[in-house]
Amino acid sequence: MNIFESLNNTSGKMGDAGEIYVKKSTEYVKLKVFQQITISVSMVAKALLIGGLFAIGLLFAALAAALAIGEWLGNQALGYLVVAGVFLILTLIIYLARSVIDNMIIKRFSSKFFDS
């Protein structure tokens, strides 16, 4: 009978240890999800704030450049066309390099998601 009692105690302890492991694993997953969500929301908020201010600054810089180029060329419309052409060329370059940009973003996010 002593062997059966020992097996019963051991199996009971293993069950308790398994239950504790499941609880701790669940807590860890919840903390990991919380961490990833806060990192993501923080990155999006910073990108929106910085990107918005940068866009406003770029808009005013483009208007000033268009006015200056138009004055230099003697025709305001040509100044605006030159600035628009520069933006179109930059857009084309970024479009052609979109896979490189995607790879950089994936590498950055994967290091934050899987390594922390």
GROMACS .gro file of C-alpha atoms in nm:
model
  116
    1MET     CA    1   0.000   0.000   0.000
    2ASN     CA    2   0.290   0.232   0.061
    3ILE     CA    3   0.387   0.232  -0.308
    4PHE     CA    4   0.034   0.326  -0.411
    5GLU     CA    5   0.025   0.614  -0.164
    6SER     CA    6   0.363   0.734  -0.289
    7LEU     CA    7   0.243   0.721  -0.651
    8ASN     CA    8  -0.073   0.906  -0.553
    9ASN     CA    9   0.127   1.182  -0.378
   10THR     CA   10   0.371   1.211  -0.668
   11SER     CA   11   0.096   1.230  -0.927
   12GLY     CA   12  -0.082   1.490  -0.714
   13LYS     CA   13   0.234   1.699  -0.696
   14MET     CA   14   0.284   1.670  -1.072
   15GLY     CA   15  -0.073   1.783  -1.129
   16ASP     CA   16  -0.018   2.085  -0.904
   17ALA     CA   17   0.310   2.167  -1.080
   18GLY     CA   18   0.138   2.142  -1.420
   19GLU     CA   19  -0.141   2.369  -1.302
   20ILE     CA   20   0.110   2.628  -1.176
   21TYR     CA   21   0.298   2.608  -1.506
   22VAL     CA   22  -0.020   2.672  -1.706
   23LYS     CA   23  -0.111   2.971  -1.486
   24LYS     CA   24   0.239   3.121  -1.516
   25SER     CA   25   0.244   3.063  -1.892
   26THR     CA   26  -0.092   3.236  -1.926
   27GLU     CA   27   0.032   3.532  -1.722
   28TYR     CA   28   0.346   3.552  -1.938
   29VAL     CA   29   0.145   3.548  -2.261
   30LYS     CA   30  -0.081   3.825  -2.128
   31LEU     CA   31   0.221   4.037  -2.036
   32LYS     CA   32   0.385   3.971  -2.375
   33VAL     CA   33   0.068   4.071  -2.562
   34PHE     CA   34   0.038   4.386  -2.349
   35GLN     CA   35   0.401   4.472  -2.421
   36GLN     CA   36   0.360   4.424  -2.796
   37ILE     CA   37   0.038   4.627  -2.807
   38THR     CA   38   0.191   4.917  -2.612
   39ILE     CA   39   0.503   4.916  -2.832
   40SER     CA   40   0.287   4.916  -3.146
   41VAL     CA   41   0.053   5.191  -3.027
   42SER     CA   42   0.349   5.399  -2.914
   43MET     CA   43   0.521   5.361  -3.252
   44VAL     CA   44   0.203   5.453  -3.442
   45ALA     CA   45   0.141   5.758  -3.221
   46LYS     CA   46   0.498   5.880  -3.262
   47ALA     CA   47   0.486   5.819  -3.637
   48LEU     CA   48   0.162   6.018  -3.668
   49LEU     CA   49   0.291   6.309  -3.460
   50ILE     CA   50   0.632   6.328  -3.622
   51GLY     CA   51   0.494   6.255  -3.968
   52GLY     CA   52   0.223   6.518  -3.936
   53LEU     CA   53   0.464   6.788  -3.827
   54PHE     CA   54   0.710   6.684  -4.097
   55ALA     CA   55   0.434   6.700  -4.361
   56ILE     CA   56   0.337   7.052  -4.254
   57GLY     CA   57   0.701   7.161  -4.265
   58LEU     CA   58   0.748   6.998  -4.605
   59LEU     CA   59   0.438   7.172  -4.736
   60PHE     CA   60   0.565   7.516  -4.636
   61ALA     CA   61   0.915   7.437  -4.766
   62ALA     CA   62   0.767   7.326  -5.099
   63LEU     CA   63   0.558   7.643  -5.127
   64ALA     CA   64   0.860   7.860  -5.046
   65ALA     CA   65   1.075   7.670  -5.296
   66ALA     CA   66   0.807   7.699  -5.564
   67LEU     CA   67   0.778   8.073  -5.507
   68ALA     CA   68   1.156   8.119  -5.513
   69ILE     CA   69   1.202   7.908  -5.828
   70GLY     CA   70   0.910   8.084  -5.993
   71GLU     CA   71   1.061   8.422  -5.914
   72TRP     CA   72   1.399   8.307  -6.043
   73LEU     CA   73   1.244   8.175  -6.367
   74GLY     CA   74   1.015   8.475  -6.402
   75ASN     CA   75   0.700   8.260  -6.399
   76GLN     CA   76   0.528   8.136  -6.083
   77ALA     CA   77   0.358   7.847  -6.262
   78LEU     CA   78   0.695   7.708  -6.374
   79GLY     CA   79   0.819   7.721  -6.016
   80TYR     CA   80   0.524   7.513  -5.901
   81LEU     CA   81   0.575   7.269  -6.189
   82VAL     CA   82   0.943   7.221  -6.099
   83VAL     CA   83   0.857   7.147  -5.735
   84ALA     CA   84   0.576   6.912  -5.842
   85GLY     CA   85   0.820   6.734  -6.074
   86VAL     CA   86   1.067   6.686  -5.789
   87PHE     CA   87   0.791   6.535  -5.575
   88LEU     CA   88   0.682   6.306  -5.858
   89ILE     CA   89   1.040   6.184  -5.910
   90LEU     CA   90   1.080   6.118  -5.536
   91THR     CA   91   0.748   5.930  -5.538
   92LEU     CA   92   0.867   5.714  -5.830
   93ILE     CA   93   1.195   5.634  -5.652
   94ILE     CA   94   1.011   5.533  -5.334
   95TYR     CA   95   0.766   5.325  -5.536
   96LEU     CA   96   1.050   5.139  -5.706
   97ALA     CA   97   1.221   5.079  -5.370
   98ARG     CA   98   0.907   4.961  -5.192
   99SER     CA   99   1.029   4.602  -5.145
  100VAL     CA  100   1.347   4.727  -4.975
  101ILE     CA  101   1.134   4.943  -4.745
  102ASP     CA  102   0.907   4.645  -4.668
  103ASN     CA  103   1.209   4.430  -4.578
  104MET     CA  104   1.348   4.698  -4.347
  105ILE     CA  105   1.014   4.731  -4.167
  106ILE     CA  106   0.976   4.353  -4.131
  107LYS     CA  107   1.328   4.321  -3.987
  108ARG     CA  108   1.268   4.601  -3.740
  109PHE     CA  109   0.934   4.467  -3.619
  110SER     CA  110   1.049   4.106  -3.606
  111SER     CA  111   1.339   4.197  -3.379
  112LYS     CA  112   1.102   4.381  -3.145
  113PHE     CA  113   0.837   4.110  -3.155
  114PHE     CA  114   1.044   3.792  -3.129
  115ASP     CA  115   1.356   3.897  -2.937
  116SER     CA  116   1.204   4.081  -2.641
   0.00000   0.00000   0.00000
